[in-house]
Structure formats: structure tokens, C-alpha cells
Amino acid sequence: MEHEEAKKTTFWANIGNFFKKIGSKISEKAAKKAGSSNKTQMLEWKKDGWKATVCLAPALIILAVFTFYPILNTFLVSFFPDYNYVTDEFGSFGFDSYALVLQDATFWRAMGNTALMVIVSVPLSILIALIITVLLNSIKKLQGFFQIIFFLPYVTNGIAFGLVFATIFSPMDYGLVNTLLNAVGISSVGWTGTTNIPYWAGLFVITVYAIWNGLAFKILVFLSGIQGIDKQYYQAAQVDATPRWRVFTKITVPLLSPMILYITITSMMGAFKSYSSVVSLFGESMGNGQNETFITAVGYIYKYFNRVVHDNISWVLSRASAAAVILFLFILAITGIQMWANKKKVHY
Amino acid sequence: MEKELYFASDEQAKKYERIRKVRLFFVYFFLTICALFTLIPFYWMLATSFKTAEEVQRIPATFIPLQPTFQNYINVFSGENAILLRYIGNTVLVGILTTIFEVIITILASFAFSRLEFKGRDVIFALLLTTMMVPGEMMIMTNFTTIARLGWLDTYQALVIPFVASVFYIFFLRQNFKQIPDELYYAAKVDGNSDFKYLWKVMLPIARPSIITITILAMIGSWNAYLWPRSVCVEADMKLVTDGLMYLFQNEVGGTSDHQIMAATTVVSLPLLIAFACFKKHIMRGVARSGIKG
């Protein structure tokens, strides 16, 4: 899940460069045209144009139907509160869906939960991943062995291991964590399940699972980053007898800062979109039955979307779309801020 | 780098060596603890899956099954949960189909974007890149209505077709193709080779690691897909594993059938773990590359 995000964000940095390149290319071509019209060049172009059509057609057709059209359509639907997907009737234009979402207490609780998950789990998991990476990098024996163990959570099924965590944090006395707590004289906590989960307990389980699940990718990225750092910096530090802590804060962290920023963005997006982990831990109702205690931003969208899919209620589709557009704007804003911070702070 | 150090006296060197050993001990100690925390869920899943119905509810919980039993696995394969096998089959089929189409479509598209010259190439490519900023939640609703109107609900094509073209993979492979020097292309042209022969004989072999990466990531993706399969395939026969697991057990989480659930999650988790054991290097390198490259 997080990795999905990771894939997307890498290219953000490139997109800027890419547009710049296009700009210069267009002006180059204009200059060429203005100069001499090269006949062979023109012929080559036509030939390639035919080949390009063949090569690109499958990709572009699929993307047009399942990527471009849905983006535009979701925007549209969000402005037509009575949209009916069965008949494709749009009804009248209005902002009612946005008003409904923004006035809904559940929506703001979902945003609050999501924000809390982001604020707690992202810095914590990045810090742990950094520490593990630095230690991992300092050893020679067993490095590969530890690396494989830390990577294992990456190749697990998110829902399946959510169920495993639900068993470990079972609310009953026979759960692993409750057994350990009872052994030291603390009474059982209702960590998971569908009823009577204290807010802090549920959030704790979500955080532990998120960290467990996300460390693998972070360690992998940090480790390949740290191994790319020039050894001379460390040798210089050693000659000066620099304390380890200063080496960490003054050399490792600054030189890893592009990776750290990248991981921050991707894991924030991942945390922002938590859904399946919550569902596997607390069931489809996302905690405490009708209260939806641990509902997330994406969970809110899917709650209405699921009503369209499974209960055949067409009119909530517009509301789900409006919530999706709001989520999109939030993500855009966060990424924008981070890109700006990237320009200011990151040391290359 | 440690060996490059020089010391004023042997004593100093010894002292340094001692400190180094103590530090190393703590490093290994800490890493071992972290590794144990990473492994606990795997262990607990396995241990619970071998417990009997009585033992699973024993207070306090036992860490090692007292009377290990295969009964839970037998139930997964033959009892009422046997449909899980069908879900695994569905997932493997969908994963393979998606991957095959995806790889072909991606190779063709990235070839066009990296090697061919045609009008509007950069504009189209830029347009594709901008869609990567849009979260999947924006698309899933309309895609569902599209699939519903096509009459594809509860079919395999609903699970495969929307995912066979991925902007990310096209970008990923295009970057790779771009690194192949132009000289090779001109040489192939001079020798009278066609573009497609060049693609087949030169570009693909060079970009093989990337194509393996795409294959692996696409497979992991299908294995983990949850919401989309859940939405377009409601029929009990057509589910994929992730949704199937939730469908079978969501009302029993943390309840009295933990041993059954854990046997099922073990069965579901094993294929990926086995694949990981076989392709460790490829998978780890692939994930790291797709994360950092760009």
C-alpha cells in the first residue's frame, strides 16, 4: 500500500524536469522548422507515427477508459448530487454533496483519526527504520540475514497479517498481549474486535501494525541510500574522533535527506490512505459497531462506495466522489508543501 | 574503514578494540530484538494454526502448541473453508493474466516513448505522468460503474483489464530504455534491422532486470488487491484471496476460531513467502530500484 505511493512520488521530482525539457524541445523544433525543412526527417516521422500508434494503442485505450475518464467523471459526479449510475442521469448541478460531506461529523472524525495515525506512526517508523539501518550498516556478519528478516513483512498479505495482529491483540484473556499483561498483573485490554475498544488501545494496535508493516520498505530504501554515501566522510569523521551521535546527525542524516524526504512523503501518503489494515483489525464497521471509532479518510469514501456496490444505493455515489475529491486536494496540498520543503531543506 | 586507523600505542589500540567489541555486542543485541519483534507475528500465526480448539482458548495462552494438530489445515483444504483454495486459484490466474498483458503493453508503450519519434510524444507522456498524482480512490467509483455497464461484474476480465496498463511501469521501463545508448540503435539500423527486431534483440535483453521487477511487483499487487476485487466480484465463487479471507472470517476476528483463521492465513501467506525465498535477490533489488530510480 505504502509502496504503491512510493512508486508514484518518485516521479514528482522528475515531472518538473520533464516539463522543462519539453519547453526547450518545443523551442528547438520550432527553430528547426524555421531553418530548413528536412525532408528525410519528415519521412522518418511519418513512419514512426504509424509504429507509435500500434505500440501505444493498447496502453492508451486502457488508460483512457480506466484512468483519464474516471478522474474527470468523478469530478463531475461530485457536483451532481442526484447522479444515478444505473441510468447515467446526472440531474441538477449543485454543491450539496460537498456540503453533506463537510457538515458530517463522521467525516471530520475520519480526518482526525487519519491525521493522528499520520502524526504518530510516520515519524516513529522513520526513526526506528533509520536506527536499524545505521546499525545494520555497521555490521558485517549476518547483515544479509537480518536484512532478509526485516524485509519479510513486505511480502505478506495486508489483510492476512491484519488478522494475525487481531489474534495477537485479541480482546480475550487468551490473546498473546493480554496473556503477557496478565502475567505482570495488568488486567486485559479490549485491543481489537468489534465492541468496547478504548480509543487509545485501538490506535495503539493500528500504529504497531503500521510500523511493523512499513519498516521493511523504509529499511530497504535507507540501506541502499546509506551504502551510496561516500566512505570518505566517515573516514574524515573518524580521523577527527567525532562521536557516533554527531556522525549520525551531521553526516548520515543530511546525506540521506533525499531518501528521508522521499520516505516521509510516501509513508505519509500510505498512512493517509490506511484502510485495509483498519478493516482487518476491527472489521468492516471500522470499530465499535455503528460508532465507526477508527474510521479513516479513505474508509469514509469506501463506506459510501460500499453502499453503492453492496446495497445498490445509487445516490450516495456523488457523496463518495465529493469525499474523494476532498481527499485528493488534501494529498495535493501535503505533497505541495513537502516539495517546497524539499527545495529549501534537502541537502544533495 | 576501521582497519585504516593508526594508534599511538598498543594500549590505545587494545582499548579501542575493547570498546568496539562492547559496542558490537549491543548492536547485535538490539538488532536481534528488533528481528524477534518482526518475526513474532509469523511465529504466532504458525503456532496458533497448530493448536486445537480447546487450546486456543486456554488461559493463559500457550506459546508452543501442547498437542500440535494438522486438523485446522485439513479443514482449510476439505471443510467448509475449502473455497479458499478456489480463491487462491482465482488469484493466481488473475495475477498471471494481469502480469502477462501488463508486461507486453508496458514494453510496447515504453518503447514508443523512448525510441520512436512522433508528434505529441512528450505531451502525451506528460499527460500520463500527471495522472500519477491522482489517488486511486478518485478512479475506483467510476471504474466500478464502467464495469457494471459493460456487464463485467463477477468476471475475470473485470479483475484483469483495468490493471493491464500502468503509468508507473511505463515510466519505469522508459527510463530504463532511455539509458541504452543511441549508437546501438544506429548500428542496428545500419545493419538493416527493423525497429521491432531491435526492441526484441537489443532493448529487451538489456532491460531484463526491470522487466523481472515489473513482473514481481505486478504479482504482489494482484495478491494484495482488496477493495477492487471485493467491489466487482461479489459472487462467492469469484473472490480473490484477500477479500475471501475477510469474507470467511471477518465476523470471527479475535473470537473463538483463531486456530482456523490462522491456518487459513498461513495457507494464504505461504505462496508469497515461498516466492520470496526463491527470488530473494530479484525482489529486494526490484523494490529498492523502483523506489529510488527515477
XYZ file of C-alpha atoms in Angstrom:
642
model
C 0.000 0.000 0.000
C 2.674 2.328 1.043
C 4.773 1.093 -1.760
C 2.049 1.996 -4.230
C 2.513 5.539 -3.011
C 6.236 5.215 -3.130
C 6.066 4.365 -6.775
C 4.038 7.429 -7.504
C 6.049 10.025 -5.661
C 9.454 9.228 -7.067
C 8.470 10.831 -10.276
C 7.267 14.029 -8.852
C 10.731 15.373 -8.792
C 11.139 14.248 -12.380
C 7.922 15.739 -13.620
C 9.248 19.256 -13.091
C 12.405 18.500 -15.048
C 10.399 16.789 -17.704
C 8.215 19.812 -18.357
C 11.302 21.975 -18.571
C 12.740 19.610 -21.155
C 9.567 19.729 -23.192
C 9.732 23.507 -23.193
C 13.242 23.531 -24.590
C 12.478 20.777 -27.074
C 9.474 22.603 -28.467
C 11.506 25.741 -28.999
C 14.273 23.651 -30.573
C 11.838 22.099 -33.005
C 10.349 25.448 -33.851
C 13.842 26.686 -34.641
C 14.460 23.651 -36.835
C 11.272 24.196 -38.749
C 12.034 27.848 -39.222
C 15.520 26.999 -40.521
C 15.447 24.272 -43.133
C 12.688 21.760 -43.633
C 14.481 18.446 -43.669
C 12.694 16.057 -45.987
C 14.167 12.791 -44.697
C 13.378 13.857 -41.171
C 9.750 14.363 -42.144
C 9.527 10.950 -43.760
C 11.070 9.260 -40.735
C 8.472 10.946 -38.579
C 5.574 9.665 -40.567
C 6.884 6.118 -40.465
C 7.406 6.251 -36.721
C 3.997 7.771 -36.266
C 2.419 4.641 -37.669
C 4.540 2.381 -35.491
C 3.890 4.531 -32.445
C 0.157 4.186 -32.961
C 0.437 0.421 -32.933
C 2.672 0.407 -29.863
C 0.729 2.914 -27.860
C -2.830 1.979 -28.766
C -3.352 -0.770 -26.170
C -1.901 1.279 -23.322
C -3.683 4.484 -24.273
C -7.076 2.857 -24.786
C -6.952 1.174 -21.380
C -5.664 4.313 -19.691
C -8.296 6.467 -21.372
C -11.117 4.242 -20.138
C -9.808 3.361 -16.691
C -7.708 6.382 -15.735
C -8.487 9.586 -17.630
C -12.218 9.209 -17.924
C -12.732 8.217 -14.254
C -10.762 11.206 -12.987
C -12.884 13.640 -14.968
C -16.076 11.751 -14.271
C -15.522 11.656 -10.512
C -15.060 15.422 -10.524
C -18.271 15.774 -12.497
C -20.317 13.365 -10.394
C -19.295 15.141 -7.204
C -21.158 18.227 -8.466
C -24.352 16.351 -9.313
C -25.882 15.178 -6.029
C -28.633 13.115 -7.666
C -26.365 11.271 -10.090
C -27.719 7.826 -10.874
C -25.073 5.412 -12.119
C -27.507 2.800 -13.392
C -29.247 5.156 -15.799
C -26.339 7.624 -16.029
C -28.710 10.541 -15.350
C -26.875 13.489 -13.891
C -29.750 15.543 -12.519
C -29.122 19.097 -11.461
C -25.802 20.771 -10.690
C -25.061 21.707 -7.085
C -22.619 21.662 -4.203
C -24.890 19.617 -1.948
C -22.565 16.607 -1.863
C -19.671 18.734 -0.655
C -21.916 20.391 1.924
C -23.088 16.989 3.171
C -19.528 15.705 3.486
C -18.129 18.821 5.132
C -21.016 19.032 7.614
C -20.759 15.358 8.502
C -19.235 14.792 11.942
C -18.122 11.318 10.842
C -16.056 12.853 8.043
C -14.177 15.088 10.454
C -13.683 12.214 12.857
C -12.262 10.230 9.954
C -9.919 13.105 9.118
C -8.917 13.423 12.781
C -8.181 9.710 13.066
C -6.187 9.798 9.859
C -4.206 12.836 10.963
C -3.416 11.153 14.276
C -2.266 7.989 12.527
C -0.038 10.039 10.239
C 1.435 12.149 13.040
C 2.144 9.199 15.326
C 3.181 6.393 13.027
C 5.173 8.213 10.343
C 7.896 9.897 12.456
C 8.116 6.894 14.752
C 8.571 4.369 11.990
C 11.064 6.560 10.136
C 13.150 6.972 13.286
C 13.119 3.241 14.016
C 13.957 2.441 10.409
C 16.878 4.906 10.468
C 18.306 3.446 13.666
C 18.008 -0.119 12.406
C 19.575 0.871 9.090
C 22.569 2.585 10.678
C 23.183 -0.382 12.967
C 22.659 -2.817 10.132
C 25.166 -0.908 8.052
C 27.762 -1.012 10.828
C 27.929 -4.800 10.967
C 29.391 -7.250 8.508
C 28.450 -10.674 9.826
C 24.796 -11.620 9.473
C 23.964 -8.356 7.702
C 22.253 -10.164 4.848
C 20.437 -12.435 7.273
C 18.993 -9.534 9.277
C 18.162 -7.704 6.064
C 16.037 -10.621 4.888
C 14.225 -10.879 8.229
C 13.434 -7.163 8.262
C 12.164 -7.412 4.705
C 9.770 -10.292 5.378
C 6.723 -8.136 6.322
C 6.870 -6.638 2.830
C 5.917 -9.937 1.213
C 2.883 -10.527 3.378
C -0.740 -10.009 2.563
C -2.018 -6.878 4.333
C -5.386 -8.321 5.298
C -3.981 -11.705 6.331
C -1.490 -10.173 8.730
C -4.108 -7.735 9.973
C -5.969 -10.865 11.066
C -2.778 -12.160 12.690
C -2.394 -8.910 14.630
C -6.046 -9.107 15.611
C -5.268 -12.539 17.101
C -2.154 -11.317 18.892
C -4.101 -8.345 20.261
C -7.206 -10.412 20.910
C -9.544 -8.748 23.440
C -9.935 -12.068 25.227
C -7.739 -13.234 28.096
C -6.154 -15.826 25.807
C -4.698 -13.269 23.408
C -0.890 -13.099 23.336
C -0.592 -9.499 24.522
C -3.267 -9.898 27.178
C -1.571 -13.062 28.447
C 1.682 -11.127 28.807
C -0.126 -8.256 30.529
C -1.889 -10.621 32.910
C 1.441 -12.236 33.733
C 2.705 -8.933 35.125
C -0.557 -8.232 36.908
C -2.235 -5.854 34.450
C -5.805 -6.691 33.544
C -6.785 -7.450 29.933
C -7.429 -4.682 27.438
C -10.034 -4.825 24.670
C -7.488 -4.181 21.918
C -9.454 -5.258 18.860
C -12.729 -6.904 17.929
C -15.984 -5.188 17.199
C -17.124 -3.723 20.535
C -15.809 -1.839 23.560
C -12.402 -0.917 22.244
C -10.837 2.005 24.118
C -9.713 4.678 21.652
C -6.068 4.644 22.734
C -5.913 0.846 22.568
C -7.256 0.656 19.037
C -4.935 3.414 17.907
C -2.020 1.626 19.550
C -2.731 -1.583 17.647
C -3.098 0.318 14.360
C 0.227 2.064 14.976
C 2.069 -1.122 15.907
C 0.749 -2.851 12.811
C 1.557 0.116 10.584
C 5.125 0.260 11.880
C 5.620 -3.483 11.579
C 4.272 -3.432 8.058
C 6.104 -0.309 6.865
C 9.606 -0.860 8.262
C 10.613 -3.304 5.538
C 10.381 -0.833 2.675
C 11.932 2.020 4.662
C 14.924 -0.026 5.784
C 15.487 -1.244 2.246
C 15.465 2.272 0.811
C 17.591 3.739 3.606
C 20.100 0.917 3.376
C 20.658 1.361 -0.328
C 20.925 5.110 0.328
C 23.440 4.744 3.135
C 25.561 2.382 1.107
C 25.775 5.052 -1.564
C 27.317 7.593 0.804
C 30.974 8.234 0.124
C 33.101 6.457 2.753
C 35.479 9.435 2.870
C 33.043 11.415 5.003
C 33.127 8.743 7.661
C 36.876 8.371 7.452
C 37.298 12.113 7.906
C 34.991 11.990 10.909
C 37.000 9.131 12.354
C 40.276 10.987 11.955
C 38.723 13.851 13.921
C 37.418 11.359 16.521
C 33.870 12.583 16.014
C 31.370 10.965 18.402
C 28.974 8.483 16.793
C 25.957 10.584 17.559
C 27.421 13.571 15.758
C 28.374 11.378 12.824
C 24.746 10.287 12.683
C 23.218 13.774 12.899
C 25.825 15.657 10.876
C 26.758 13.177 8.160
C 24.327 10.290 7.829
C 21.068 12.183 8.210
C 21.965 15.143 5.953
C 23.329 12.887 3.226
C 20.312 10.630 3.483
C 17.925 13.579 3.464
C 16.656 12.975 -0.093
C 15.713 9.424 0.904
C 14.248 10.612 4.193
C 12.097 13.175 2.437
C 11.027 10.640 -0.135
C 10.121 8.103 2.545
C 8.311 10.787 4.530
C 6.134 11.643 1.560
C 5.406 8.056 0.651
C 4.697 6.902 4.177
C 2.527 9.949 4.871
C 0.509 9.116 1.788
C 0.377 5.486 2.838
C -0.819 6.409 6.333
C -3.237 8.903 4.843
C -4.797 6.092 2.894
C -4.935 3.443 5.615
C -7.984 1.350 5.129
C -7.405 -2.376 4.795
C -5.357 -2.531 7.999
C -8.209 -0.963 9.957
C -10.762 -3.226 8.309
C -8.781 -6.369 9.070
C -8.281 -5.340 12.687
C -11.755 -4.075 13.510
C -13.999 -5.491 10.828
C -15.866 -3.727 8.047
C -17.552 -1.355 10.531
C -14.114 0.017 11.496
C -14.514 -0.261 15.235
C -17.235 -0.408 17.868
C -20.106 -1.234 15.542
C -22.117 1.756 14.435
C -19.730 4.203 16.119
C -17.044 3.633 13.466
C -14.491 4.699 16.060
C -11.454 4.155 13.851
C -12.877 5.233 10.501
C -10.237 6.751 8.211
C -10.465 9.255 5.376
C -10.368 6.509 2.768
C -12.647 4.413 4.958
C -15.192 7.223 4.797
C -15.114 7.237 0.991
C -15.391 3.468 0.844
C -18.213 3.412 3.375
C -20.402 5.228 0.853
C -18.886 3.456 -2.103
C -19.677 0.095 -0.469
C -23.272 1.191 -0.052
C -23.383 1.762 -3.791
C -21.793 -1.591 -4.532
C -23.370 -3.860 -1.974
C -26.678 -2.176 -1.131
C -27.372 -0.722 -4.566
C -27.962 2.788 -3.268
C -27.047 4.935 -6.235
C -27.409 8.437 -4.835
C -24.536 8.193 -2.342
C -22.070 7.871 -5.222
C -21.960 11.646 -5.550
C -21.115 11.989 -1.872
C -18.361 9.387 -2.135
C -16.986 11.278 -5.150
C -17.030 14.575 -3.275
C -15.127 12.971 -0.391
C -12.626 11.528 -2.875
C -12.073 14.958 -4.430
C -11.513 16.465 -0.973
C -9.010 13.719 -0.149
C -7.247 14.386 -3.440
C -6.951 18.094 -2.626
C -5.543 17.259 0.826
C -2.950 14.937 -0.657
C -2.073 17.537 -3.271
C -1.616 20.180 -0.578
C 0.581 17.946 1.577
C 2.749 16.962 -1.347
C 2.984 20.585 -2.437
C 4.207 21.631 0.998
C 6.726 18.833 1.078
C 8.007 19.623 -2.377
C 8.522 23.189 -1.224
C 10.330 21.964 1.889
C 12.373 19.730 -0.368
C 13.672 22.726 -2.275
C 14.541 24.580 0.918
C 15.971 21.930 3.182
C 17.172 18.840 1.478
C 20.887 18.538 1.123
C 22.088 16.961 -2.054
C 37.414 1.578 7.165
C 38.192 0.632 10.764
C 41.410 -1.061 9.717
C 42.844 2.110 8.306
C 43.250 3.605 11.762
C 46.611 4.169 13.408
C 47.180 4.279 17.128
C 49.842 5.957 19.214
C 50.397 2.852 21.356
C 49.366 -0.771 21.632
C 47.443 0.056 24.789
C 45.334 2.572 22.990
C 44.708 0.071 20.245
C 43.611 -2.537 22.794
C 41.296 -0.092 24.493
C 39.795 0.806 21.155
C 39.344 -2.843 20.357
C 37.565 -3.463 23.671
C 35.149 -0.573 23.178
C 34.488 -1.795 19.671
C 33.600 -5.268 20.891
C 31.216 -3.999 23.559
C 29.555 -1.734 21.048
C 29.257 -4.546 18.550
C 27.631 -6.733 21.183
C 24.953 -4.118 21.829
C 24.390 -3.600 18.123
C 23.752 -7.318 17.589
C 21.638 -7.439 20.731
C 19.410 -4.587 19.569
C 19.103 -5.960 16.033
C 18.202 -9.389 17.376
C 15.434 -7.901 19.495
C 14.073 -5.964 16.514
C 14.261 -9.111 14.397
C 12.331 -11.035 17.040
C 9.616 -8.384 17.034
C 9.442 -8.690 13.268
C 9.118 -12.456 13.493
C 6.585 -12.707 16.350
C 3.509 -12.356 14.087
C 4.840 -15.106 11.811
C 5.528 -17.333 14.773
C 2.194 -16.653 16.430
C 0.359 -17.348 13.195
C 2.101 -20.716 12.802
C 1.819 -21.669 16.467
C -1.877 -20.833 16.640
C -2.597 -22.689 13.423
C -1.403 -25.938 15.037
C -3.500 -25.555 18.180
C -6.705 -27.392 18.977
C -9.995 -25.593 19.573
C -9.626 -26.069 23.325
C -6.044 -24.925 23.466
C -6.717 -21.750 21.554
C -8.988 -20.618 24.374
C -6.667 -21.680 27.152
C -5.839 -19.061 29.758
C -3.035 -18.186 29.876
C -2.175 -18.715 26.231
C 0.435 -21.349 25.439
C 3.467 -20.264 23.423
C 4.154 -23.689 21.996
C 1.212 -25.868 20.954
C 0.805 -28.640 23.556
C -0.721 -31.120 21.153
C 0.122 -29.912 17.674
C -2.545 -30.900 15.166
C -2.942 -30.666 11.417
C -6.707 -30.676 11.757
C -7.001 -26.931 11.044
C -5.149 -27.325 7.763
C -7.262 -30.325 6.850
C -10.299 -28.134 7.496
C -8.924 -25.406 5.239
C -8.477 -27.882 2.416
C -11.581 -30.001 2.854
C -14.054 -28.409 5.245
C -16.396 -25.502 4.753
C -13.432 -23.186 4.183
C -12.199 -25.241 1.244
C -13.414 -22.494 -1.058
C -10.251 -20.669 -0.024
C -8.385 -22.927 -2.446
C -10.574 -21.672 -5.229
C -9.783 -18.109 -4.166
C -6.086 -18.888 -4.305
C -6.602 -20.359 -7.774
C -8.525 -17.271 -8.868
C -5.777 -15.030 -7.555
C -3.010 -16.944 -9.275
C -4.928 -16.901 -12.560
C -5.726 -13.203 -12.335
C -2.167 -12.418 -11.259
C -0.643 -14.308 -14.186
C -3.037 -12.869 -16.768
C -2.585 -9.324 -15.477
C 1.175 -9.691 -15.437
C 1.432 -11.095 -18.962
C -0.732 -8.371 -20.519
C 0.837 -5.692 -18.390
C 4.374 -6.625 -19.387
C 3.524 -6.711 -23.106
C 1.623 -3.426 -23.049
C 4.279 -1.745 -20.935
C 7.121 -2.861 -23.187
C 5.367 -1.589 -26.314
C 4.397 1.742 -24.774
C 7.784 2.460 -23.222
C 9.453 1.504 -26.497
C 7.326 4.091 -28.266
C 8.041 6.745 -25.677
C 11.767 6.134 -25.541
C 12.780 5.224 -29.089
C 10.209 6.355 -31.632
C 9.778 9.910 -32.823
C 6.235 11.051 -33.359
C 4.161 14.126 -32.973
C 2.871 14.842 -29.489
C 5.086 12.254 -27.839
C 6.206 14.421 -24.967
C 2.794 15.955 -24.478
C 1.120 12.545 -24.189
C 3.824 11.351 -21.850
C 3.471 14.421 -19.636
C -0.270 13.886 -19.533
C 0.266 10.320 -18.368
C 2.658 11.425 -15.648
C 0.238 13.958 -14.226
C -2.343 11.227 -13.624
C 0.069 9.613 -11.189
C -0.678 12.325 -8.659
C -4.315 11.322 -8.518
C -5.118 8.786 -5.791
C -6.810 5.550 -6.826
C -9.829 6.465 -4.713
C -10.710 9.016 -7.381
C -10.987 6.331 -10.038
C -12.464 3.331 -8.321
C -16.042 4.632 -8.276
C -16.295 5.465 -11.941
C -14.435 2.301 -12.862
C -16.980 0.323 -10.942
C -19.847 1.936 -12.847
C -17.993 1.360 -16.128
C -17.552 -2.333 -15.328
C -21.173 -2.573 -14.247
C -22.359 -1.036 -17.521
C -20.114 -3.302 -19.561
C -21.803 -6.204 -17.794
C -18.474 -7.426 -16.499
C -19.406 -7.783 -12.833
C -18.290 -11.158 -11.454
C -15.989 -11.879 -14.394
C -12.245 -12.324 -14.673
C -11.853 -9.500 -17.151
C -13.131 -7.063 -14.523
C -10.183 -8.090 -12.364
C -7.613 -8.020 -15.145
C -8.358 -5.403 -17.812
C -8.337 -2.206 -15.694
C -4.844 -3.024 -14.421
C -3.025 -4.075 -17.567
C -1.769 -0.564 -18.336
C 0.124 1.198 -15.592
C 1.630 4.646 -15.991
C 4.182 3.850 -13.328
C 5.567 0.792 -15.092
C 5.620 2.583 -18.434
C 7.621 5.361 -16.850
C 9.891 2.902 -15.073
C 10.719 0.974 -18.222
C 11.030 4.066 -20.368
C 13.720 5.420 -18.028
C 15.499 2.132 -18.470
C 15.222 2.102 -22.242
C 16.430 5.694 -22.365
C 19.742 4.687 -20.841
C 20.549 2.444 -23.779
C 22.966 4.426 -25.953
C 21.651 5.689 -29.299
C 24.709 4.236 -31.049
C 23.325 0.724 -30.620
C 20.159 1.794 -32.380
C 22.001 3.398 -35.283
C 24.236 0.344 -35.601
C 21.190 -1.911 -35.754
C 19.639 0.380 -38.360
C 22.759 0.388 -40.485
C 22.705 -3.400 -40.395
C 19.197 -3.228 -41.803
C 17.323 -4.357 -38.707
C 13.766 -3.263 -38.146
C 12.691 -1.342 -35.048
C 10.891 -4.347 -33.654
C 13.863 -6.609 -34.156
C 15.960 -4.025 -32.345
C 13.432 -3.985 -29.498
C 13.435 -7.753 -29.288
C 17.154 -8.410 -29.714
C 18.749 -5.417 -28.019
C 16.429 -3.487 -25.751
C 14.648 -6.352 -24.030
C 17.789 -8.269 -23.045
C 19.328 -5.094 -21.648
C 16.186 -4.168 -19.726
C 15.605 -7.701 -18.443
C 16.096 -6.867 -14.740
C 13.469 -4.128 -14.999
C 11.024 -6.463 -16.684
C 11.550 -9.022 -13.926
C 10.920 -6.272 -11.386
C 7.675 -5.311 -13.095
C 6.562 -8.937 -13.161
C 7.242 -9.373 -9.455
C 5.582 -6.115 -8.405
C 2.528 -6.859 -10.544
C 2.190 -10.305 -8.977
C 2.477 -8.936 -5.428
C -0.077 -6.286 -6.400
C -2.678 -8.829 -7.509
C -2.021 -10.927 -4.443
C -2.766 -7.975 -2.165
C -5.641 -6.330 -4.042
C -8.619 -5.986 -1.778
C -11.172 -3.306 -2.466
C -11.451 -3.599 -6.224
C -11.994 -7.395 -6.308
C -14.367 -7.039 -3.411
C -16.418 -4.493 -5.334
C -16.596 -6.061 -8.771
C -16.784 -9.719 -7.751
C -19.493 -10.260 -5.218
C -20.328 -13.814 -6.160
C -18.851 -16.337 -3.703
C -17.042 -18.245 -6.480
C -15.223 -15.277 -7.964
C -13.442 -13.822 -4.971
C -9.699 -13.337 -4.659
C -7.786 -14.433 -1.554
C -7.646 -11.172 0.345
C -11.336 -10.499 0.037
C -12.061 -14.195 0.532
C -10.250 -14.184 3.850
C -12.277 -11.243 5.093
C -15.444 -12.770 3.702
C -14.884 -16.046 5.553
C -13.629 -14.695 8.828
C -14.456 -11.068 9.366
C -17.073 -11.763 11.999
C -14.827 -14.084 13.923
C -11.737 -11.935 14.290
C -10.328 -12.210 17.806
C -13.002 -14.772 18.637
C -13.006 -18.471 19.293
C -11.883 -19.780 15.911
C -8.449 -18.158 15.857
C -6.837 -21.519 15.127
C -8.901 -21.889 11.936
C -8.232 -18.321 10.831
C -4.503 -18.674 11.406
C -4.356 -21.908 9.402
C -6.095 -20.072 6.554
C -3.794 -17.029 6.752
C -0.797 -19.374 6.742
C -2.057 -21.032 3.570
C -2.644 -17.602 2.006
C 0.726 -16.224 3.087
C 2.846 -19.172 2.044
C 2.834 -18.649 -1.743
C 4.291 -15.139 -1.430
C 6.826 -16.266 1.160
C 7.894 -19.198 -0.998
C 8.191 -16.889 -3.992
C 10.287 -14.579 -1.844
C 12.535 -17.438 -0.772
C 13.119 -18.331 -4.434
C 13.591 -14.813 -5.805
C 15.002 -13.006 -2.749
C 17.614 -11.026 -4.624
C 15.330 -10.092 -7.509
C 12.504 -8.986 -5.261
C 14.606 -6.907 -2.893
C 16.579 -5.305 -5.683
C 13.399 -4.705 -7.636
C 11.647 -2.995 -4.770
C 14.669 -0.850 -3.969
C 15.141 0.110 -7.625
C 11.552 1.001 -8.270
C 11.616 3.084 -5.123
C 14.755 5.041 -5.812
C 15.082 5.153 -9.542
C 13.595 7.973 -11.462
